[in-house]
mmCIF file of C-alpha atoms in Angstrom:
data_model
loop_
_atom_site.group_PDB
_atom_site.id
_atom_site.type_symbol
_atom_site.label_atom_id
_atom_site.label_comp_id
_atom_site.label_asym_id
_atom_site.label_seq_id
_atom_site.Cartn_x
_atom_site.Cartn_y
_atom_site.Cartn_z
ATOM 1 C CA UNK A 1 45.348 81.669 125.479
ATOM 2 C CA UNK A 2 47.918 81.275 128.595
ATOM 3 C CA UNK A 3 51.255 81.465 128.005
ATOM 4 C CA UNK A 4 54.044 80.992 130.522
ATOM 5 C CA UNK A 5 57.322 82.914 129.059
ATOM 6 C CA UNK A 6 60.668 81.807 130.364
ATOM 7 C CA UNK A 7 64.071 84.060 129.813
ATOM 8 C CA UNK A 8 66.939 83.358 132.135
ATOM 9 C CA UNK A 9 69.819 85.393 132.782
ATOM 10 C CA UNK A 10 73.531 85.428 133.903
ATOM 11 C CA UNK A 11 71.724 86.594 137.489
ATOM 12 C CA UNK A 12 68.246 86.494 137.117
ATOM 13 C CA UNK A 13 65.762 84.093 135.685
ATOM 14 C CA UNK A 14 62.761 86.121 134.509
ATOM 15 C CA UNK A 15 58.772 84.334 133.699
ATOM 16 C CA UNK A 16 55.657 85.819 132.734
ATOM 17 C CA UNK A 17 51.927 85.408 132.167
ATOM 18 C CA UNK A 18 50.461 86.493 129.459
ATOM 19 C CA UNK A 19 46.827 85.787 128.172
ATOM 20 C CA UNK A 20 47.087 86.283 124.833
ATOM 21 C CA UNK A 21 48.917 89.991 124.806
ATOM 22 C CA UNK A 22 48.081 90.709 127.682
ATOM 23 C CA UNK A 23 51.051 90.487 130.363
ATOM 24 C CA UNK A 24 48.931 89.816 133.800
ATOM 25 C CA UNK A 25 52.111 88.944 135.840
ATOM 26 C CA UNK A 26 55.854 89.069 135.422
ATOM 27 C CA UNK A 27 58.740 87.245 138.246
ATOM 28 C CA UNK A 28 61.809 87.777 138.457
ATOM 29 C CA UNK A 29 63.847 85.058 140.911
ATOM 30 C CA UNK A 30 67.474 86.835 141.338
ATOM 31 C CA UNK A 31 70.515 84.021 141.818
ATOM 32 C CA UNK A 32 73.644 84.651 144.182
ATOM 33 C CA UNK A 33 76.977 83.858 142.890
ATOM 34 C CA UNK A 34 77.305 81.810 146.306
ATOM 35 C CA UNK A 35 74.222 79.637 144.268
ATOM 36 C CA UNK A 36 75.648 79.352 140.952
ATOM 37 C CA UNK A 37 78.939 78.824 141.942
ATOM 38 C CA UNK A 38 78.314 74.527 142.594
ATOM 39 C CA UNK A 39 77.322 74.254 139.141
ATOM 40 C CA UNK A 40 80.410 73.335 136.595
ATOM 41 C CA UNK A 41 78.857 74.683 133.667
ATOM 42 C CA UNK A 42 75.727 76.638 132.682
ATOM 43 C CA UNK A 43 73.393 73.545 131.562
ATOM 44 C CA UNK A 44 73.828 72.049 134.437
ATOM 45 C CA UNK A 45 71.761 74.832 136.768
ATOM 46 C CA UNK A 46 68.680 73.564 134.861
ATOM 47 C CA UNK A 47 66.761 71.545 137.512
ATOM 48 C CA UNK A 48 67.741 73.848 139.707
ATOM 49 C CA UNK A 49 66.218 76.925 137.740
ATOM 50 C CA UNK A 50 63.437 74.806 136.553
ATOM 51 C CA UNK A 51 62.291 73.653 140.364
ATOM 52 C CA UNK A 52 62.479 77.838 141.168
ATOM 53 C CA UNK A 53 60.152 78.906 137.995
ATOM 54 C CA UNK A 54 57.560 76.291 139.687
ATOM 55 C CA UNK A 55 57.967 77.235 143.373
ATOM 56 C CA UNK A 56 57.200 80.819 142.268
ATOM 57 C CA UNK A 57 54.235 79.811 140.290
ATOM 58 C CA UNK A 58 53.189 77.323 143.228
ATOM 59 C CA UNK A 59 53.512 80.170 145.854
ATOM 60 C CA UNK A 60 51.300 82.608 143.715
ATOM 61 C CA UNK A 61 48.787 80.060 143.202
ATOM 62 C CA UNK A 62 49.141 79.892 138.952
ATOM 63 C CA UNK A 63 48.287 76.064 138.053
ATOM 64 C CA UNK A 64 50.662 74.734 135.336
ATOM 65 C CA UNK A 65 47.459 73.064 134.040
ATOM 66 C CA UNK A 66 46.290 76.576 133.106
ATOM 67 C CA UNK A 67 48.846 77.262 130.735
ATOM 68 C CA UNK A 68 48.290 76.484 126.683
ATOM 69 C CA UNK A 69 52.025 77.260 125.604
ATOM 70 C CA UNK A 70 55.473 78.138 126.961
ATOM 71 C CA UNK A 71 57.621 80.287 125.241
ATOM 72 C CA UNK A 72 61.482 80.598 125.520
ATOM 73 C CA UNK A 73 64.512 82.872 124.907
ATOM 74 C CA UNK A 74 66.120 80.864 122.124
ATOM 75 C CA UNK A 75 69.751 79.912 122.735
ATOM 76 C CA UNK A 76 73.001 78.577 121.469
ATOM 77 C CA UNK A 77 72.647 77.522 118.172
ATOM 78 C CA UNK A 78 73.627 77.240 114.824
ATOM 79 C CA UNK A 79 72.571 80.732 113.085
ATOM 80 C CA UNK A 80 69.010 80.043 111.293
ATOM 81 C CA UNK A 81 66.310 83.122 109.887
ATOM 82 C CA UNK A 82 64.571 84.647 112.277
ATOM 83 C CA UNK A 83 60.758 83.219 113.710
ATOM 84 C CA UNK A 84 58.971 81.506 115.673
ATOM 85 C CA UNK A 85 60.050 77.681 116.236
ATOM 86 C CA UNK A 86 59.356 74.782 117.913
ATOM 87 C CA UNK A 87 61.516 73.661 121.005
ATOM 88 C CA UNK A 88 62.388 69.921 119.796
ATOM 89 C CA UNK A 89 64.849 67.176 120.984
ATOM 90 C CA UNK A 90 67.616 68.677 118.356
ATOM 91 C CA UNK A 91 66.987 71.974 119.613
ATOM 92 C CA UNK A 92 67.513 70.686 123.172
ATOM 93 C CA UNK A 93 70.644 68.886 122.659
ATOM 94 C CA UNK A 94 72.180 71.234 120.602
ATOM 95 C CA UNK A 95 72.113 73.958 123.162
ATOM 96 C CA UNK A 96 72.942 71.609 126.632
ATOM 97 C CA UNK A 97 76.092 70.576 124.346
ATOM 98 C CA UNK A 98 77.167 73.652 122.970
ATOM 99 C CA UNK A 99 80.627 74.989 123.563
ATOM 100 C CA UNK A 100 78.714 78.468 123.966
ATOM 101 C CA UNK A 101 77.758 78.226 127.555
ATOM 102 C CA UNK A 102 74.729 80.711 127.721
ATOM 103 C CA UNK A 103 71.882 81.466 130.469
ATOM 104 C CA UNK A 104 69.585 81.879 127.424
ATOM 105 C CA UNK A 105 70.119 78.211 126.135
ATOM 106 C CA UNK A 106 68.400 77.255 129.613
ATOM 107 C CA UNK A 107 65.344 78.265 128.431
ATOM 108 C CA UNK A 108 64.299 76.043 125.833
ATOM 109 C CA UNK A 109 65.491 73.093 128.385
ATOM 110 C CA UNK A 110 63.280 74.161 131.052
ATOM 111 C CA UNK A 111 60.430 75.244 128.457
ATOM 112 C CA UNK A 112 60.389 71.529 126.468
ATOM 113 C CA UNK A 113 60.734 69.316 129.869
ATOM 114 C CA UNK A 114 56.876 71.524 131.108
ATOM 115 C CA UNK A 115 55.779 71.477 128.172
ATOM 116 C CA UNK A 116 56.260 67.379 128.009
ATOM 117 C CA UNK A 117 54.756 66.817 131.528
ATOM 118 C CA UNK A 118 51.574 69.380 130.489
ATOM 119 C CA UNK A 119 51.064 68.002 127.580
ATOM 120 C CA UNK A 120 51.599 70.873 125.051
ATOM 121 C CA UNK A 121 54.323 72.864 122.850
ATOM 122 C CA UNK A 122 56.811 74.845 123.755
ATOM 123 C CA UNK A 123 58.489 77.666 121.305
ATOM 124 C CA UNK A 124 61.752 79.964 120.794
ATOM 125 C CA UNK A 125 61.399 83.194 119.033
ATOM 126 C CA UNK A 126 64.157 85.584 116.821
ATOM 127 C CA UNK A 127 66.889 84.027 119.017
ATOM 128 C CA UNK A 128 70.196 85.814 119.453
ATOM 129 C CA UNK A 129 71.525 83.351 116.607
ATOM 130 C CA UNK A 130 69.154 85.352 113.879
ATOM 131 C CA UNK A 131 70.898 85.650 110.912
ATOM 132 C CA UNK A 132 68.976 87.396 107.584
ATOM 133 C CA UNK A 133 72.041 89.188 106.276
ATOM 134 C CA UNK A 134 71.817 89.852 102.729
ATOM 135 C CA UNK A 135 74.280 88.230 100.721
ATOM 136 C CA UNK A 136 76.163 91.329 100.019
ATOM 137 C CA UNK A 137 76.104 92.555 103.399
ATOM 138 C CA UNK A 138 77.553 89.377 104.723
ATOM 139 C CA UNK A 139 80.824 90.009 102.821
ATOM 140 C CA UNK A 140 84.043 91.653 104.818
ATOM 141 C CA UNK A 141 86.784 93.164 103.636
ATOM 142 C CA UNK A 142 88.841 89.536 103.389
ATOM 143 C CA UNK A 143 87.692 86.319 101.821
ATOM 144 C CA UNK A 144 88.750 84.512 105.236
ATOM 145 C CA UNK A 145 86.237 86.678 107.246
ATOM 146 C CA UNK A 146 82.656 86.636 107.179
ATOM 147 C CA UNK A 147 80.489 89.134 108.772
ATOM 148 C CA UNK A 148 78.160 87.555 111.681
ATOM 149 C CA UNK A 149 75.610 89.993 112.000
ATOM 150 C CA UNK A 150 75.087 88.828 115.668
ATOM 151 C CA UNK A 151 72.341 91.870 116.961
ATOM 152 C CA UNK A 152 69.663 92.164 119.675
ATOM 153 C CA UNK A 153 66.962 90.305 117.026
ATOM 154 C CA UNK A 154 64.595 89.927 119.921
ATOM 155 C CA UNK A 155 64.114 93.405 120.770
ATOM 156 C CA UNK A 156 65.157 95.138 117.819
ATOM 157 C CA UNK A 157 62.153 92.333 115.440
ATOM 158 C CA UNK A 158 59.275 93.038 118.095
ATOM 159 C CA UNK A 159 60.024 96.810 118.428
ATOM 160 C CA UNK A 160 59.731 96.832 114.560
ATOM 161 C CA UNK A 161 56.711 94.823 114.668
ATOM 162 C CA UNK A 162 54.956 96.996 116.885
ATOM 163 C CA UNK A 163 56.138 100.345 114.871
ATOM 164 C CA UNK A 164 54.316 98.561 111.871
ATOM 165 C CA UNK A 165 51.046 97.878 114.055
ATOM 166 C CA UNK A 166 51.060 101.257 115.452
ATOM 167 C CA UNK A 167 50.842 102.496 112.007
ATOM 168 C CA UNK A 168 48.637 100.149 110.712
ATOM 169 C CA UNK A 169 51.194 98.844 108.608
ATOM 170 C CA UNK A 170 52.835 95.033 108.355
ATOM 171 C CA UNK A 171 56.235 94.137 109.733
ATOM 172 C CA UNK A 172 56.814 92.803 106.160
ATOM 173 C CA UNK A 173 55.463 96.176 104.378
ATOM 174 C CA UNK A 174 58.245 98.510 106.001
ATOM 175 C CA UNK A 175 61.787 99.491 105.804
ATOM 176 C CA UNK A 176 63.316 100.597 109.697
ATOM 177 C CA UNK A 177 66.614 101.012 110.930
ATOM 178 C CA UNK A 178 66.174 99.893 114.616
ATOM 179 C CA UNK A 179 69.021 100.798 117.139
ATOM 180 C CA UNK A 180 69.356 98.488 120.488
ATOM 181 C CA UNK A 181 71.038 100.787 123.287
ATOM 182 C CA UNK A 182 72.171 98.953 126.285
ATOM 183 C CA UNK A 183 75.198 96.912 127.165
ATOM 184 C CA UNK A 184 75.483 95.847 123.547
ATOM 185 C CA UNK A 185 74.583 98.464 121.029
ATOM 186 C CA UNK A 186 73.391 97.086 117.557
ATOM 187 C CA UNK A 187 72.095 98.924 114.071
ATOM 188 C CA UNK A 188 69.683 96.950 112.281
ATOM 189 C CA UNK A 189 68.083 97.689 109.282
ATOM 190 C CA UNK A 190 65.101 95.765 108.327
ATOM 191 C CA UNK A 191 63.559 95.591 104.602
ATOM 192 C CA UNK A 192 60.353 94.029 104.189
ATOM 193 C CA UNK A 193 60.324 91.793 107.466
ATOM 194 C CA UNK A 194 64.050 90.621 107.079
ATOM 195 C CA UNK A 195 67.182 92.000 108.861
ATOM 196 C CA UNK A 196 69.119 92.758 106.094
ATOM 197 C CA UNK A 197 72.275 93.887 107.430
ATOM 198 C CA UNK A 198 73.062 94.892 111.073
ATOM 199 C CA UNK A 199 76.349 96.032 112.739
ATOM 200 C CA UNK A 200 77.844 92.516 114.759
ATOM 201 C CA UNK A 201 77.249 93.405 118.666
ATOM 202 C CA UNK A 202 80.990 92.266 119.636
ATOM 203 C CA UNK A 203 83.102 93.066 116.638
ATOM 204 C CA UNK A 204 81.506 96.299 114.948
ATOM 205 C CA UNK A 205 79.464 99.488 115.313
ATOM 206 C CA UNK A 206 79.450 101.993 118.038
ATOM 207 C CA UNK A 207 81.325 101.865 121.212
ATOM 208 C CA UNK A 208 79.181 101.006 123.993
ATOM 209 C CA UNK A 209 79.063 100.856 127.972
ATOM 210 C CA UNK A 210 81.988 97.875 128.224
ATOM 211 C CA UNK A 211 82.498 97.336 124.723
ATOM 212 C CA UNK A 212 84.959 98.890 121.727
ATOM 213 C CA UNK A 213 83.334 98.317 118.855
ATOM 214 C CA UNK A 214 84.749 98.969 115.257
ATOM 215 C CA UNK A 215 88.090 99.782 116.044
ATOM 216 C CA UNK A 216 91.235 100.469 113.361
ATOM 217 C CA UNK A 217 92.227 97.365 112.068
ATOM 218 C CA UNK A 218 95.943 97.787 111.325
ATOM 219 C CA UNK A 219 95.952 99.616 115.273
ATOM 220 C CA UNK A 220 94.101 96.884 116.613
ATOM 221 C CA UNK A 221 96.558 94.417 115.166
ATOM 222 C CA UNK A 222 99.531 96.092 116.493
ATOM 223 C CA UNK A 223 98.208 96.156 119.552
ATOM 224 C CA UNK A 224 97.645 92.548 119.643
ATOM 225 C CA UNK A 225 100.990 91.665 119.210
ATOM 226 C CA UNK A 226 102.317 94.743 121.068
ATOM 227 C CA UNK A 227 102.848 92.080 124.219
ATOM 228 C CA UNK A 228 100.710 94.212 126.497
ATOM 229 C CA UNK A 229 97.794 92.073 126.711
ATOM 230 C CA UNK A 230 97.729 88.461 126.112
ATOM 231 C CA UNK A 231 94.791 86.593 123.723
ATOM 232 C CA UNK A 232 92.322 86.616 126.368
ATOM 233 C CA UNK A 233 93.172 89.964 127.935
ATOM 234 C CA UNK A 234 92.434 91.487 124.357
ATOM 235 C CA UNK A 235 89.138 89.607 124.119
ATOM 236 C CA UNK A 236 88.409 91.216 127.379
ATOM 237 C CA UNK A 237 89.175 94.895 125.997
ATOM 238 C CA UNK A 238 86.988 94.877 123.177
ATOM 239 C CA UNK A 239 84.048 92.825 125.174
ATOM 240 C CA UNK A 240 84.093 94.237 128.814
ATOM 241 C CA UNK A 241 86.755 96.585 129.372
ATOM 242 C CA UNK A 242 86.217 98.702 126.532
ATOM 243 C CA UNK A 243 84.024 101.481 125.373
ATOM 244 C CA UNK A 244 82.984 103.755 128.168
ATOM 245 C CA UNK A 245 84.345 101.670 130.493
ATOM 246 C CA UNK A 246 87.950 101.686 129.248
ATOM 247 C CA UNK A 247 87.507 106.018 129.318
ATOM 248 C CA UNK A 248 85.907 106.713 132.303
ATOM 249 C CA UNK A 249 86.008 103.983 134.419
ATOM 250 C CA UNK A 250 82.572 103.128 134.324
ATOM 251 C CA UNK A 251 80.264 101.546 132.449
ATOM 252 C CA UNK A 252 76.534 102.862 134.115
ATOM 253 C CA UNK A 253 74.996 105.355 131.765
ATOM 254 C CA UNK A 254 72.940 107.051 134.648
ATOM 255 C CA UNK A 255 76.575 107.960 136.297
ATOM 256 C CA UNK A 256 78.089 108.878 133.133
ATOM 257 C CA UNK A 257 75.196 111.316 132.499
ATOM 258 C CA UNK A 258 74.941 112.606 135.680
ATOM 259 C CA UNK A 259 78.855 113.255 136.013
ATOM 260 C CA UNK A 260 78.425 115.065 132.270
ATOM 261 C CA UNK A 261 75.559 117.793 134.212
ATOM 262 C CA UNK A 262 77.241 118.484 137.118
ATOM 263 C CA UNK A 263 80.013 119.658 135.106
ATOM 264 C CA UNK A 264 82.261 116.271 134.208
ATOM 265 C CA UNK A 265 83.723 117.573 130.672
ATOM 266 C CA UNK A 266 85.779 113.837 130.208
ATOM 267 C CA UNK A 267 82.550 112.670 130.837
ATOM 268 C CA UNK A 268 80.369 115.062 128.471
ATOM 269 C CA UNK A 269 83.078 114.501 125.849
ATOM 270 C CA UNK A 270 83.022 110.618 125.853
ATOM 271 C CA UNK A 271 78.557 110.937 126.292
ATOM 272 C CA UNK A 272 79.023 113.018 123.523
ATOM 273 C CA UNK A 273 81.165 110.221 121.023
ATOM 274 C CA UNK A 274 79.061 107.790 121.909
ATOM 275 C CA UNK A 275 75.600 109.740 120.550
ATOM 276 C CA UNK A 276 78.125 110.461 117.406
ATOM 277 C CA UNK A 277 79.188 107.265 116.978
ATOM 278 C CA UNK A 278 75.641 105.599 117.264
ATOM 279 C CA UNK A 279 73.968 108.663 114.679
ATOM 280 C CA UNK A 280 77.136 107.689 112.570
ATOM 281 C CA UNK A 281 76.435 103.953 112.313
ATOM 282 C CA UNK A 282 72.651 104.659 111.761
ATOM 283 C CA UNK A 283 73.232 106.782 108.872
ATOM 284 C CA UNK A 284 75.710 103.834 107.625
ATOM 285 C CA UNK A 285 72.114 101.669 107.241
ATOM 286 C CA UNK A 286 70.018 104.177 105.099
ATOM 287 C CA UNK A 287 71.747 102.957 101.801
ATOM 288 C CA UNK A 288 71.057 99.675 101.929
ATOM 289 C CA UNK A 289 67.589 100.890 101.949
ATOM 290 C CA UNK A 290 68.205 103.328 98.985
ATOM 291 C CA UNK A 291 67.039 105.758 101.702
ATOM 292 C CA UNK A 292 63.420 104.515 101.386
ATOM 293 C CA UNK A 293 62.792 104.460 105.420
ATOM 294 C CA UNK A 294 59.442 104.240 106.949
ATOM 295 C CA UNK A 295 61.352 104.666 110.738
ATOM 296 C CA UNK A 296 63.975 105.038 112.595
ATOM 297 C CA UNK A 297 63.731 103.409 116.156
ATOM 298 C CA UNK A 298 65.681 103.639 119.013
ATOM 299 C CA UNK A 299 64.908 100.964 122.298
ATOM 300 C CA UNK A 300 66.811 99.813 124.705
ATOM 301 C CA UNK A 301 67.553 100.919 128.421
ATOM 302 C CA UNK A 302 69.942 103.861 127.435
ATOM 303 C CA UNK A 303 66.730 105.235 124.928
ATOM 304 C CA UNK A 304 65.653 106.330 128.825
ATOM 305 C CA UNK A 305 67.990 108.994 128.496
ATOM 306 C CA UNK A 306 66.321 112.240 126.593
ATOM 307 C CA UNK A 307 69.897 113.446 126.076
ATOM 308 C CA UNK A 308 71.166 110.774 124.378
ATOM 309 C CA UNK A 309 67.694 110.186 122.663
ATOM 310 C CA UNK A 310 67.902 114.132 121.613
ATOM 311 C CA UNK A 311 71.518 113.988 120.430
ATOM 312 C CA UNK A 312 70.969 111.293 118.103
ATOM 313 C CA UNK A 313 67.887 113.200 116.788
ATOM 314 C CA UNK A 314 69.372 116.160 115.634
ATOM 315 C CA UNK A 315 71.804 114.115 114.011
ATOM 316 C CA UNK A 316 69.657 111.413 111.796
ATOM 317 C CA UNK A 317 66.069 113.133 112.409
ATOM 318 C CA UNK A 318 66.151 113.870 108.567
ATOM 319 C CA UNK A 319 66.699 110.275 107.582
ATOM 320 C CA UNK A 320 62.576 109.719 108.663
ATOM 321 C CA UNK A 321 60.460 110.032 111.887
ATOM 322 C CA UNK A 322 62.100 108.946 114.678
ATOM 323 C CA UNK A 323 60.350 106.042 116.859
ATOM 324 C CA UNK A 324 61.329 105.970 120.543
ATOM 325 C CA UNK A 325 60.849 102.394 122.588
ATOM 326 C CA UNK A 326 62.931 102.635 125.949
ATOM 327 C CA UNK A 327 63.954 99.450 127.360
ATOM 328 C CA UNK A 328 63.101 95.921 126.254
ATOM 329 C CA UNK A 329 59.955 93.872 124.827
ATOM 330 C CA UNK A 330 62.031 90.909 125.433
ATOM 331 C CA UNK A 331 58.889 88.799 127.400
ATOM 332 C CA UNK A 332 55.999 90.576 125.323
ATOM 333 C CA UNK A 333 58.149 89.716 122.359
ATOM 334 C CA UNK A 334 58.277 85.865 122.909
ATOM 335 C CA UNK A 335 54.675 85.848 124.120
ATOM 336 C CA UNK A 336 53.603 87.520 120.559
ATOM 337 C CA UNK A 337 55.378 85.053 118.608
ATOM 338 C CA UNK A 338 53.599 82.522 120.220
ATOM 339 C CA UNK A 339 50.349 83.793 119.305
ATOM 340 C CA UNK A 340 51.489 84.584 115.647
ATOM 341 C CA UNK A 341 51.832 80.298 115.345
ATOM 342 C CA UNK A 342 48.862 79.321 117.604
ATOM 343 C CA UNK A 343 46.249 81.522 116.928
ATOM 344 C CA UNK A 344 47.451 83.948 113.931
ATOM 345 C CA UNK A 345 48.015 80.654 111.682
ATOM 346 C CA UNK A 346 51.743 81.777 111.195
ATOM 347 C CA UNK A 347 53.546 78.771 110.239
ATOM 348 C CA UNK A 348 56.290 77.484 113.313
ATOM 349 C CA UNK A 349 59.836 76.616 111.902
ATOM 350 C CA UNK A 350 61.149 73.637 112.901
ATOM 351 C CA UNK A 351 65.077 74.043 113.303
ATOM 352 C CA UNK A 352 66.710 71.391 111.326
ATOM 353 C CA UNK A 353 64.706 72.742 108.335
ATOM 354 C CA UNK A 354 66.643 76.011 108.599
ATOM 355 C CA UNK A 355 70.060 75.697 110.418
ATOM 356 C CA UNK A 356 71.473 74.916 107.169
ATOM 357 C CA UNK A 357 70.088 78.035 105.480
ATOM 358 C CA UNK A 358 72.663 80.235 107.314
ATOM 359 C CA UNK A 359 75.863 77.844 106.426
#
């Protein structure tokens, strides 16, 4: 089976080939600001992405004919259960309407127009609007706020999935706690092929490269009204200007590290929280489990770093084996839920049966 995987970016729009697992070729078609910068919103770069994904494929001689199914990074939507579903008209308007302007919503845009001139189906897998929170975990600490749960379900489902096959084991037979490291750091823990509670990437767990995390609330609030920053300034310090960033001045991982070994100690100190921080929050996860864990996995691009990697170790290595996955499965990830529907007789989710699930 040939599958054509779209997943556009802020800067990038990245495609793929895959037959069946198999990834024989992978694009990646960078945009300049200068390029961007005529388009008023985000939906409205679609033909203009779309006409680039088939100029590449055109110029490396790959026949849209060829290709069975596309599959897309799912976008801005209403939160629904995580899976494999189909890229409809509903799905489609939903995201070129939504207030949430998102490179990710492009996706299924570009992905249902080919799939309507081919002929065939296109699909969105575990998008970024996941939500399988238990019911207990999806309570606060005030009636008037409800936990989102917002985490890297992409990565975080299809590294779990492929921790299960490598032990000859079923996504929905195990119990992991799977922790995404890049930009956005997220703690999932996942019970029986559901994410059952996971630390929200904007508003809670570990600091990250650019972003503060959980932060003390009464603090927090006086520093909201403190009149140093104003509504959208304070956005910006907890998503952008915080975490790392907001210590050391930068948020690359590789500089932080490097400034730590030649003898940085601000540096070593703050490389040092975050690893705390991140074992801290992963701990957090084993009783919701009742400490019956088949894995604990890290991914993501800072799981490139052995220090990091080693720190956490030594800190949650007694919890259960740890699992190591560096960087993302992002395209092999919607090219395997694909198969699951079309050739592993999974059933596809249609999205107006389940946005209401999530309410």
């Amino acid at each position: 089976m040939n599958i054509l995987v779209i997943n556009p970016g802020s800067t990038s729009t990245k495609i793929g080939l895959f037959e069946n697992k198999n990834k024989c070729s992978e694009y990646v078609i960078r945009h300049t600001s200068e390029e961007l910068s005529v388009f008023e919103n985000v939906t409205d770069q679609y033909e203009f992405r779309k006409q680039l994904i088939v100029n590449v494929l055109n110029e490396n001689d790959i026949s849209l004919t060829d290709i069975d199914a596309i599959g897309c990074r799912g976008g801005a939507l209403k939160p629904i259960p995580g899976g494999t579903y189909l890229v409809d008209e509903q799905v489609c308007q939903e995201q070129a309407n939504s207030l949430i302007q998102h490179p990710s919503s492009l996706a299924s845009l570009i992905g249902f127009d080919l799939a309507n001139e081919l002929g065939i189906k296109a699909y969105f897998t575990d998008s970024p609007v996941t939500y399988e929170l238990s019911d207990l975990a999806s309570y606060s600490g005030h009636r008037d706020i409800k936990r989102q749960g917002r985490f890297h379900a992409l990565n975080a489902k299809a590294v779990a999935q492929t921790f299960a096959e490598e032990n000859q084991r079923s996504y929905s037979d195990i119990n992991v706690i799977v922790c995404h490291m890049g930009g956005g750091i997220t703690v999932s823990v996942h019970e029986q092929g559901q994410a059952v509670d996971a630390t929200d990437a904007i508003s809670e767990g570990p600091m990250t490269p650019e972003r503060s995390g959980k932060l003390p609330s009464r603090e927090l609030v006086d520093l909201c009204y403190s009149g140093k920053y104003t509504h959208a300034e304070m956005k910006k310090q907890l998503q952008g200007k915080g975490g790392i960033v907001s210590y050391l001045g930068t948020a690359d991982m590789v500089e932080v590290e490097r400034a730590a070994q030649a003898g940085d100690q601000e540096a070593q100190k703050i490389l040092d929280v975050l690893i705390y921080q991140v074992a801290k929050e992963i701990g957090a996860m084993a009783p919701v489990v009742k400490g019956k864990i088949d894995g604990v996995l890290l991914t993501g691009g800072i799981a490139f770093s052995q220090y990091v990697v080693e720190g956490i170790k030594a800190r949650v290595g007694y919890l259960a084996d740890i699992a190591v996955f560096p960087g993302e499965m992002e395209l092999e990830a919607l090219a395997a839920g694909v198969l699951r529907v079309c050739k592993l007789n999974q059933p596809v989710k249609r999205y107006c049966e389940h946005v209401e699930v999530c309410d």
